Structure formats: C-alpha cells, structure tokens
PDB file of C-alpha atoms in Angstrom:
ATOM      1  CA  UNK A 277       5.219 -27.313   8.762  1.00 56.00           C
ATOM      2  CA  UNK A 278       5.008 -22.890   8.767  1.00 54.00           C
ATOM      3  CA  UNK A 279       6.997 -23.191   5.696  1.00 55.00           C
ATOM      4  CA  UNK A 280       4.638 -26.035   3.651  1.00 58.00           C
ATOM      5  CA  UNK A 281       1.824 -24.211   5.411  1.00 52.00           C
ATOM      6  CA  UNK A 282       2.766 -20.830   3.526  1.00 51.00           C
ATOM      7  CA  UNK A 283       3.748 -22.388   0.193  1.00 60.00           C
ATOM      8  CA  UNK A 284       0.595 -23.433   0.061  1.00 56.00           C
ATOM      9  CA  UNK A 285      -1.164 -20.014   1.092  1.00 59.00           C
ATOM     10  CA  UNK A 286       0.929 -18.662  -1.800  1.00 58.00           C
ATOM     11  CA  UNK A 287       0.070 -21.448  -3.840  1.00 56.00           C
ATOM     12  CA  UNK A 288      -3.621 -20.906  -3.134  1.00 58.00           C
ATOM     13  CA  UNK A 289      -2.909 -17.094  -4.163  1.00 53.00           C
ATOM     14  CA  UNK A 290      -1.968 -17.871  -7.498  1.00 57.00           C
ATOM     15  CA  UNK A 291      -5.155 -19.979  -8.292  1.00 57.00           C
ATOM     16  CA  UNK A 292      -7.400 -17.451  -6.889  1.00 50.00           C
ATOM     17  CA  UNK A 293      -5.637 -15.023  -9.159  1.00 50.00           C
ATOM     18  CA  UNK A 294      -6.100 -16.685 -12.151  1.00 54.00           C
ATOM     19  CA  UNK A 295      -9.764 -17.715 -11.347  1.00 52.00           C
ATOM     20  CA  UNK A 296     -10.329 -14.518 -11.441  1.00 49.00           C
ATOM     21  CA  UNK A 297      -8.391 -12.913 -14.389  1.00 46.00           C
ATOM     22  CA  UNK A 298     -10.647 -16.232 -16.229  1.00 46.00           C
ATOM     23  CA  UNK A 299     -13.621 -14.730 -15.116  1.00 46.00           C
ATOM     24  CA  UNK A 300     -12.707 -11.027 -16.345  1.00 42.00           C
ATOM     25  CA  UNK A 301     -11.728 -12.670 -19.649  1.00 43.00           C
ATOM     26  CA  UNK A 302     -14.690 -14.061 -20.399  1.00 40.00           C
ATOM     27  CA  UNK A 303     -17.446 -11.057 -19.593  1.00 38.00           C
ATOM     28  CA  UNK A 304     -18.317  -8.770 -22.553  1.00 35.00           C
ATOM     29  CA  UNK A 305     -17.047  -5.710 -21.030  1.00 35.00           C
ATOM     30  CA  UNK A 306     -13.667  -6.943 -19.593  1.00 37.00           C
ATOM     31  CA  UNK A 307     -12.919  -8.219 -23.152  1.00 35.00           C
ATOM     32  CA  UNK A 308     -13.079  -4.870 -24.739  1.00 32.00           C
ATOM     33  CA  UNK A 309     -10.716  -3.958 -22.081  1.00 32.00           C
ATOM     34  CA  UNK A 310      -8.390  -6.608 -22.216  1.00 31.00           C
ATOM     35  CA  UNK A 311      -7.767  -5.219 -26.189  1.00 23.00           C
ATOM     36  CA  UNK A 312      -7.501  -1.969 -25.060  1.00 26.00           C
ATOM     37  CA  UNK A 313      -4.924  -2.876 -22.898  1.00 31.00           C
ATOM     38  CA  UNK A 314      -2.865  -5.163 -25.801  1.00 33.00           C
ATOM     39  CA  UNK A 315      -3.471  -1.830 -28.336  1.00 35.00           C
ATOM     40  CA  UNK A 316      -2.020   0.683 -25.802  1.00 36.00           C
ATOM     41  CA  UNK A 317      -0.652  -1.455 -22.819  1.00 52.00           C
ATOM     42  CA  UNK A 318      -1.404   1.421 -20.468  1.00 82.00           C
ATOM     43  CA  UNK A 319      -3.266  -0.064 -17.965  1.00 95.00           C
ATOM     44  CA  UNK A 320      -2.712   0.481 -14.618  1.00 96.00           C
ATOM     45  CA  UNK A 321      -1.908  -2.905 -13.804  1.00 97.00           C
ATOM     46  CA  UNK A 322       0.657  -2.792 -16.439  1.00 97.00           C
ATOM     47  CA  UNK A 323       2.423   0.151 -15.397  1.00 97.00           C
ATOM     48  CA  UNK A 324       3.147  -1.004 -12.302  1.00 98.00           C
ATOM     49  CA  UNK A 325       3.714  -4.175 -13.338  1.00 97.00           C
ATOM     50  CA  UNK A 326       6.632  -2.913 -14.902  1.00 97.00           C
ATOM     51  CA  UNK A 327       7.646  -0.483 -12.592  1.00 97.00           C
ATOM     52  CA  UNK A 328       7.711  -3.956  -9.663  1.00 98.00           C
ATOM     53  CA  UNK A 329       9.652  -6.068 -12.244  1.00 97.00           C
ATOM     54  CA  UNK A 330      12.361  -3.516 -13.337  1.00 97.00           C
ATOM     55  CA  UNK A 331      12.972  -2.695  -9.456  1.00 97.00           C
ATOM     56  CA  UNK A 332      13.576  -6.453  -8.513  1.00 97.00           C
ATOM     57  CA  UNK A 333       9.870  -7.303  -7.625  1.00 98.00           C
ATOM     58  CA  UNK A 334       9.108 -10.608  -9.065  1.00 97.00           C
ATOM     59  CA  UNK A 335       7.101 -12.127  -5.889  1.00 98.00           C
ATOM     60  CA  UNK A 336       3.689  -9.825  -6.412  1.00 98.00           C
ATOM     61  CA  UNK A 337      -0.030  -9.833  -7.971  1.00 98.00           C
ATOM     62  CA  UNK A 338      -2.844  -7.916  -8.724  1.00 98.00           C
ATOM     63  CA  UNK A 339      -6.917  -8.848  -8.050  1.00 98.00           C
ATOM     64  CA  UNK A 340      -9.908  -7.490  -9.341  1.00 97.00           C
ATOM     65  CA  UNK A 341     -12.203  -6.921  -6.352  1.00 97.00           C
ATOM     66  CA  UNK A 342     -15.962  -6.207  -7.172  1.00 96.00           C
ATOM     67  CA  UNK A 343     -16.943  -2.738  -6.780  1.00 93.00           C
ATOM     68  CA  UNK A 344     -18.783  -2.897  -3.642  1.00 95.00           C
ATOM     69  CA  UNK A 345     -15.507  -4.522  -2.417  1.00 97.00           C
ATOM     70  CA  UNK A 346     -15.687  -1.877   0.760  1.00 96.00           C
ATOM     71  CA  UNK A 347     -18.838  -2.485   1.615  1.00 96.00           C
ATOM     72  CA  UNK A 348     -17.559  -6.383   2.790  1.00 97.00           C
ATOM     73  CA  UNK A 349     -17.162  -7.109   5.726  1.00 97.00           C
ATOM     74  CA  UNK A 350     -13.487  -7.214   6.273  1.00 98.00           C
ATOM     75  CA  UNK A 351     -13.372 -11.338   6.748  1.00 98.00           C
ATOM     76  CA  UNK A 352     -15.270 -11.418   3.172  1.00 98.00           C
ATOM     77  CA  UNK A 353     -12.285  -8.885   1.454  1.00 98.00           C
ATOM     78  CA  UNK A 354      -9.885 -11.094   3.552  1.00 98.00           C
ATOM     79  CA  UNK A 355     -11.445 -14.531   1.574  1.00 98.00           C
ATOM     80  CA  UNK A 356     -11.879 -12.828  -2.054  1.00 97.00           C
ATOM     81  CA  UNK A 357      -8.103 -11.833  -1.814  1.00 98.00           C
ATOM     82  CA  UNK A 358      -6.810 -15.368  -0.456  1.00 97.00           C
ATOM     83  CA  UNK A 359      -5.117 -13.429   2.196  1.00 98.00           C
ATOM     84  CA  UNK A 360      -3.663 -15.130   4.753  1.00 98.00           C
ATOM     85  CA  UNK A 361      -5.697 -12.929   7.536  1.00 98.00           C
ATOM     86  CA  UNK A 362      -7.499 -10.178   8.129  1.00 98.00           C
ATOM     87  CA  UNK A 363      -4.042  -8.767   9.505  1.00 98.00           C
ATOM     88  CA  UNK A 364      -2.595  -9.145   5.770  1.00 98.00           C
ATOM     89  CA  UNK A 365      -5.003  -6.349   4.840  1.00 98.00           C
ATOM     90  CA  UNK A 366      -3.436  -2.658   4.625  1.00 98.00           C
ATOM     91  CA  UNK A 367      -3.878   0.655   3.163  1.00 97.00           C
ATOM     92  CA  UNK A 368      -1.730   3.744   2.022  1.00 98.00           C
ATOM     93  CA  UNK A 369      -2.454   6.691   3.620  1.00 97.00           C
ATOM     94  CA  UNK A 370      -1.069  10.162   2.665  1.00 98.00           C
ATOM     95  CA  UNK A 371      -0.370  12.696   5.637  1.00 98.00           C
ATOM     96  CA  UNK A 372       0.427  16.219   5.852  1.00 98.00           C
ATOM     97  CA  UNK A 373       2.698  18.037   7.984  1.00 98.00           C
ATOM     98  CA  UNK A 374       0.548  21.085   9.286  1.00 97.00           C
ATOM     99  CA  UNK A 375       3.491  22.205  11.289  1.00 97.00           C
ATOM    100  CA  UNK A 376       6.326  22.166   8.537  1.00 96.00           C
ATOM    101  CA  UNK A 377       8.491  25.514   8.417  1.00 93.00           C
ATOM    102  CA  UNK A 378       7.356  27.867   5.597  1.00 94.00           C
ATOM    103  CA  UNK A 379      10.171  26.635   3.178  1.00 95.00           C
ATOM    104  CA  UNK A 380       8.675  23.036   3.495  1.00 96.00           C
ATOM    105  CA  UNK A 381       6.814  22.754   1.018  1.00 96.00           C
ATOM    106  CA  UNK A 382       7.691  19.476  -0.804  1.00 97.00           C
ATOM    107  CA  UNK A 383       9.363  16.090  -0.251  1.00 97.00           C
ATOM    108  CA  UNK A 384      12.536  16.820  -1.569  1.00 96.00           C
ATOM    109  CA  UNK A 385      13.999  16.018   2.252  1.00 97.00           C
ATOM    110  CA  UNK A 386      12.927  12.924   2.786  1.00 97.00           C
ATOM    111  CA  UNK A 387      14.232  13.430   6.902  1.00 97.00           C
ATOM    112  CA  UNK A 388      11.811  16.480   7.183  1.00 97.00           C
ATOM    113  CA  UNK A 389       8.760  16.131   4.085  1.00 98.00           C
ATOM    114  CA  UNK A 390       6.244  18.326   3.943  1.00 98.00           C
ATOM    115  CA  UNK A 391       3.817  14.609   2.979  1.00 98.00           C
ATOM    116  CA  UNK A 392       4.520  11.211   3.687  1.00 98.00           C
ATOM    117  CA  UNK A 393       2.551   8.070   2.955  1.00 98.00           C
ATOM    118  CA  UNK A 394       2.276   5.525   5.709  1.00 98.00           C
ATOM    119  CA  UNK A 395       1.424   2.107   5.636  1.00 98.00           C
ATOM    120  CA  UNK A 396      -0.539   0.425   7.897  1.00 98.00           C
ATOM    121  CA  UNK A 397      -2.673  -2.956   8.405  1.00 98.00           C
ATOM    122  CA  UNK A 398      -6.680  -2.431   8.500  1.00 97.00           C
ATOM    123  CA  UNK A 399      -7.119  -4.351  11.422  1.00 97.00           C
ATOM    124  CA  UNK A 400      -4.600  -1.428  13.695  1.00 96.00           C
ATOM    125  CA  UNK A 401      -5.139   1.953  14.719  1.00 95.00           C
ATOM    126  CA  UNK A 402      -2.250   4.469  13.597  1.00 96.00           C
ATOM    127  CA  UNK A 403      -0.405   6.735  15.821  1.00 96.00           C
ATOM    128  CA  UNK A 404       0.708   9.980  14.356  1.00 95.00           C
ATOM    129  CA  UNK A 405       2.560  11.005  17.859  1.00 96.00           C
ATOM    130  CA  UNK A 406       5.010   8.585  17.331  1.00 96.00           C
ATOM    131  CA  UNK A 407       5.751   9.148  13.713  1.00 97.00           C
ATOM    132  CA  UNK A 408       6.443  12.806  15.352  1.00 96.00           C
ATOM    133  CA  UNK A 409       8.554  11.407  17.523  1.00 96.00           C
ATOM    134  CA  UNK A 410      10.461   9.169  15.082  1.00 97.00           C
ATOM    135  CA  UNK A 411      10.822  12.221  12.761  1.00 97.00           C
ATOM    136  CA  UNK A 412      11.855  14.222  15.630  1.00 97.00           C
ATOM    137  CA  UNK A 413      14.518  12.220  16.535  1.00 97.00           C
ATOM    138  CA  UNK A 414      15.492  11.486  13.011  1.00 97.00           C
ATOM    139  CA  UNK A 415      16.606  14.876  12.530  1.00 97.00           C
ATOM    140  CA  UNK A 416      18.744  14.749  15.826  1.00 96.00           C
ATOM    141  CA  UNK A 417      16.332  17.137  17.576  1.00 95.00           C
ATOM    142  CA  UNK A 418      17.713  19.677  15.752  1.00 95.00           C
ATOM    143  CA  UNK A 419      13.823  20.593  14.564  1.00 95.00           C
ATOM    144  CA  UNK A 420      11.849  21.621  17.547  1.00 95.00           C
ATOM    145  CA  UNK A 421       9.117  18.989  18.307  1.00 95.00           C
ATOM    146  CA  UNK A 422       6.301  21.309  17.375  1.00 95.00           C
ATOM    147  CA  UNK A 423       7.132  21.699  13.997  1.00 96.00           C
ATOM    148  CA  UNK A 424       6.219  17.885  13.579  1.00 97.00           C
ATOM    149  CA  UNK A 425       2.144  17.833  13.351  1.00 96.00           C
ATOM    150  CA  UNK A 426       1.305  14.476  10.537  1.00 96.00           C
ATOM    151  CA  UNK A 427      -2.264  14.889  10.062  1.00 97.00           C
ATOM    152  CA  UNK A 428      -4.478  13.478   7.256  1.00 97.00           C
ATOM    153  CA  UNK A 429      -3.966  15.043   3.779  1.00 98.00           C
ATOM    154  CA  UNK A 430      -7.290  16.555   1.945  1.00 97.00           C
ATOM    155  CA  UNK A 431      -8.338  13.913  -0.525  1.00 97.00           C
ATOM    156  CA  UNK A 432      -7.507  16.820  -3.489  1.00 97.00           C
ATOM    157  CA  UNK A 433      -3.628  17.060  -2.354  1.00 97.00           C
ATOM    158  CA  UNK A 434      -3.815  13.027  -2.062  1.00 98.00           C
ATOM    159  CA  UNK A 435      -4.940  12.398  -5.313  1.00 97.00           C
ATOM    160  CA  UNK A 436      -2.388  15.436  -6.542  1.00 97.00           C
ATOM    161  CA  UNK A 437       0.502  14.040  -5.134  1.00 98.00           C
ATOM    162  CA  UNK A 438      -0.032   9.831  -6.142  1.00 98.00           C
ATOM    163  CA  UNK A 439      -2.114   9.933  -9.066  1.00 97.00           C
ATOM    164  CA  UNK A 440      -4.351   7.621  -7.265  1.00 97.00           C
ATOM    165  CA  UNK A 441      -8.503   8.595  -5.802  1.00 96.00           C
ATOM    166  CA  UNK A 442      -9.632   7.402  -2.439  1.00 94.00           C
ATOM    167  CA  UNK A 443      -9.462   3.969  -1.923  1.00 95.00           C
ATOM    168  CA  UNK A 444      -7.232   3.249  -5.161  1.00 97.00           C
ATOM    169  CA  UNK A 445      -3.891   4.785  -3.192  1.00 97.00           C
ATOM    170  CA  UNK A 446      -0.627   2.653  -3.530  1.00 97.00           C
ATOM    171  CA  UNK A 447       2.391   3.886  -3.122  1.00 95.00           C
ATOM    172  CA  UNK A 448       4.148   2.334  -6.337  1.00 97.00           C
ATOM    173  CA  UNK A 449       3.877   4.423  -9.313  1.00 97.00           C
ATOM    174  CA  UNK A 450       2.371   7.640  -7.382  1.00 97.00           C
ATOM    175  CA  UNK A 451       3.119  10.829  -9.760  1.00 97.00           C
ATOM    176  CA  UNK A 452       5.446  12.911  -6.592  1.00 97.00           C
ATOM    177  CA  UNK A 453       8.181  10.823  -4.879  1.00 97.00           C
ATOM    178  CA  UNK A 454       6.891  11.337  -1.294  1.00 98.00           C
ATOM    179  CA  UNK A 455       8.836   9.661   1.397  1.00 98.00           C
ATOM    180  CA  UNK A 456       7.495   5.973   2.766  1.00 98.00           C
ATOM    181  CA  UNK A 457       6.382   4.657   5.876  1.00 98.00           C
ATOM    182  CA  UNK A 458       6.044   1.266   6.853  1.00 98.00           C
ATOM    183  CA  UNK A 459       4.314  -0.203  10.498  1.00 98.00           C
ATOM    184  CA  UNK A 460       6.578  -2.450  12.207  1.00 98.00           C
ATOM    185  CA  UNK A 461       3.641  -4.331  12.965  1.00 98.00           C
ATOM    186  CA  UNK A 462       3.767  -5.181   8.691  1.00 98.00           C
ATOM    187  CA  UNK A 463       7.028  -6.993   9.144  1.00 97.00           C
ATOM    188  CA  UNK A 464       5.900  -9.912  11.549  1.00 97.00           C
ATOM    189  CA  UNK A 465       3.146 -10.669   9.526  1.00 98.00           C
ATOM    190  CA  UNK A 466       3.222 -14.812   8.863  1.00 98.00           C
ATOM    191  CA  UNK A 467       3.598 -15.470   5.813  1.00 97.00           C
ATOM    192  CA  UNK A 468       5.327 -11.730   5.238  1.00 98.00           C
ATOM    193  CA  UNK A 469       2.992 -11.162   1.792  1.00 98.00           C
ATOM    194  CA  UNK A 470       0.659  -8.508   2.430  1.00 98.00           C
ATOM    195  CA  UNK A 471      -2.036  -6.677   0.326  1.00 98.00           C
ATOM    196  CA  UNK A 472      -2.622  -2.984  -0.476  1.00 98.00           C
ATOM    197  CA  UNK A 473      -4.051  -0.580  -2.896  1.00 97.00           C
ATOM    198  CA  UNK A 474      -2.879  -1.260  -6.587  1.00 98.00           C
ATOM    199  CA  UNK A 475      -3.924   1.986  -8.005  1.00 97.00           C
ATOM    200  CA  UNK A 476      -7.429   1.546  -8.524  1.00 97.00           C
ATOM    201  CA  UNK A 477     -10.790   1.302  -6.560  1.00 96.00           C
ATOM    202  CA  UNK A 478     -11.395  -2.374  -7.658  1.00 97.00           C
ATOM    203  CA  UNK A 479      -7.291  -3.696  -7.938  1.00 98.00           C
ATOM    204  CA  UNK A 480      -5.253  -4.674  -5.170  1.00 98.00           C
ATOM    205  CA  UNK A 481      -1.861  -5.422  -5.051  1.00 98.00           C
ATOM    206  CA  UNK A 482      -0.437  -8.593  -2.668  1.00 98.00           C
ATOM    207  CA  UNK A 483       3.197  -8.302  -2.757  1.00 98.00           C
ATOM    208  CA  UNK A 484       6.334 -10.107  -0.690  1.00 98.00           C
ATOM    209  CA  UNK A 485       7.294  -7.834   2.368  1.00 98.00           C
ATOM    210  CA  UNK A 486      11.047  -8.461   1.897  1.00 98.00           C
ATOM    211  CA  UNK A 487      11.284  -7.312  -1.749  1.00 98.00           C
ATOM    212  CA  UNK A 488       8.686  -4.611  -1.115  1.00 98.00           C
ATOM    213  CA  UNK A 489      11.332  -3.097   1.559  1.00 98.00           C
ATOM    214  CA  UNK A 490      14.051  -3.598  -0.447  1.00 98.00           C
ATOM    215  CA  UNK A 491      12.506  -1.432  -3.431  1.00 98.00           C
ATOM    216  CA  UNK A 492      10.330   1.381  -1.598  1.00 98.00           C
ATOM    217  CA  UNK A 493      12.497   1.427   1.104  1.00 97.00           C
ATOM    218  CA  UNK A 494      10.686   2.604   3.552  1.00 98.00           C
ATOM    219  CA  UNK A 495      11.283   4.380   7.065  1.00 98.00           C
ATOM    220  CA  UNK A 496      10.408   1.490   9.587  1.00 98.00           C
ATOM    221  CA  UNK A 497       8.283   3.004  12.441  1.00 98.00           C
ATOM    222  CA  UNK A 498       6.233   1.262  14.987  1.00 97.00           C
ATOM    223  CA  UNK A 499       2.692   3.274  14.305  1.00 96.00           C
ATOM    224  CA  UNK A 500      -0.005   1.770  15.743  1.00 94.00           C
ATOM    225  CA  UNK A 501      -1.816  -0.521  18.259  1.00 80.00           C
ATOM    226  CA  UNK A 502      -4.977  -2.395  17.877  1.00 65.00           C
TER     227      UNK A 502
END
C-alpha cells in the first residue's frame, strides 16, 4: 500500500510539473525566455540539469514557484510543489567556521573546511554544536574542540562561494566545491524525494534522496530537532 501510495505521490509530481511548465509556455514573457534558453541553453535549469544527468541523477525536477513563493504559508509552498509534506521541504545553508586555524582558509580539506553547506528540512531547527562535535571527532580529536565554531556565513561570502543569492542556494552547480552536509532526519523522510533550492529565487529542485547521496555525497550528521 506505502509503495502504490508513493508511486502515486511521484506520479502526482510529474503532472504538477508539467501543469506548470504549460502555464510558463504559454505567458508572453516566459516565451521570450523559453527561446532564449533554445538560442543559448544557459539557463539555470539547464545547467544543472546536466550536471544531475551526467552524475547518475535521473529521478529529479525543477518548479517554477511564484515570486512571493516565501511569503506562503509553508502548507501553501508544501501544495504548489506536490510535496509529500511539509517535512519534504528543505533549504541549503552555507556556514562558516569562525574558529578555523589561520591556514584554513578554503575547503580544500573536506575533514576540517573553512565553509560547509548543510542541509536541513524547514520544518527542524539546526544544531551547530553537534556538527562541532561530528567534525571534532571526525578528525580523531586531533583538532582541539574550540577550533570548531559553524556559524552562519554573510550573505556576500554565500553568494561568493555557490553562485547562488538568498533563497536561490542549492548545492548542485555552486561555483567553490565546499564540503556537504546532510540531516539524518532527511533520510527517513517517506517517500525519500525531497525539495530544495534549484538555483534561483522562484525554482526548486525535488530530487530522489538515494541518488542525491550517492552524487553529493554528503557527510551524514544528525543536526537538528524540531
């Protein structure tokens, strides 16, 4: 019954999907952008389109949300998106190690990164002390604790490091390789497809949990409560 039950979620998805990409094709302004995208094929769905596909993503889509898409209440973004809950909602958020030794100063290590992004449902509240102590303990201890301080990164050094404003983050396609992680909480979502950022205020990206860890690979931390 849970697996006819999700079929049909994903099913439902789908139709939503292409309600809506009907709806863009048809409006004045979404045509001119529809040939801008055939002349250069640059868009930012496209790109990481491309970027899912060649990595092995095949189980993924993109909707347009309105603009004041954040001004819904959550239940409302929940319903335009055909999510599954409320729960299926997340968001990329980059953080900066305050603490980091001097010569830290990238995220060429991904065990001890001067940034990481973490992902997280809408509906929970993270908990940066215990991505300090995963990280602590990731490096064996051999870091004192102290050094480990994740605190929100300044909108400028978010949109520096993914390519992607306020709202819009995702962490496919972002222009610095910065080191993923993913709540625990994500992984016994039912059905495991959850949505995120897709690059830009008004897109969001649903994609299958599975095939999202298997590409991003992220660290696997249990970050938050509710």
């Amino acid at each position: 019954m849970e697996t006819q039950l999700a079929e049909l979620e994903r099913l439902q998805t789908r139709i939503l999907n292409r309600i809506s990409k009907l709806e863009l094709s048809i409006s004045p302004q979404n045509n001119n952008n529809n040939l801008s995208a055939c002349d250069g094929g640059d868009t930012t769905e496209a790109r990481l389109s491309t970027i899912l596909r060649s990595n092995g993503v095949n189980d993924f889509t993109f909707k347009k949300v309105p603009s004041d898409y954040y001004d819904w209440p959550i239940e409302s973004r929940r319903d335009i998106l055909g999510a599954a809950s409320i729960d299926h909602l997340c968001k990329s958020i980059v953080l900066v190690n305050t603490q980091a030794p001097s010569d830290i100063t990238d995220c060429s290590d991904c065990n001890n990164s001067k940034y990481y992004v973490v992902v997280v449902q809408y509906t929970a509240r993270f908990n940066a002390e215990t991505v300090k102590n995963y990280l602590y303990a990731l490096n064996d201890g051999k870091i004192a604790k102290k050094r480990f301080n994740l605190r929100l990164a300044p909108e400028e050094t978010s949109i520096k490091l993914t390519g992607f404003e306020h709202n819009a983050v995702t962490c496919i396609g972002m222009k610095t390789n910065i080191p993923v992680i993913l709540d625990e909480a994500i992984l016994r979502l039912n059905p495991d497809f959850f949505w995120l950022g897709g690059g830009e205020i008004d897109l969001k990206l649903g994609i299958r949990t599975s095939e999202f860890i298997d590409f991003v690979k992220p660290f696997i931390v249990s970050c938050s409560g509710t």
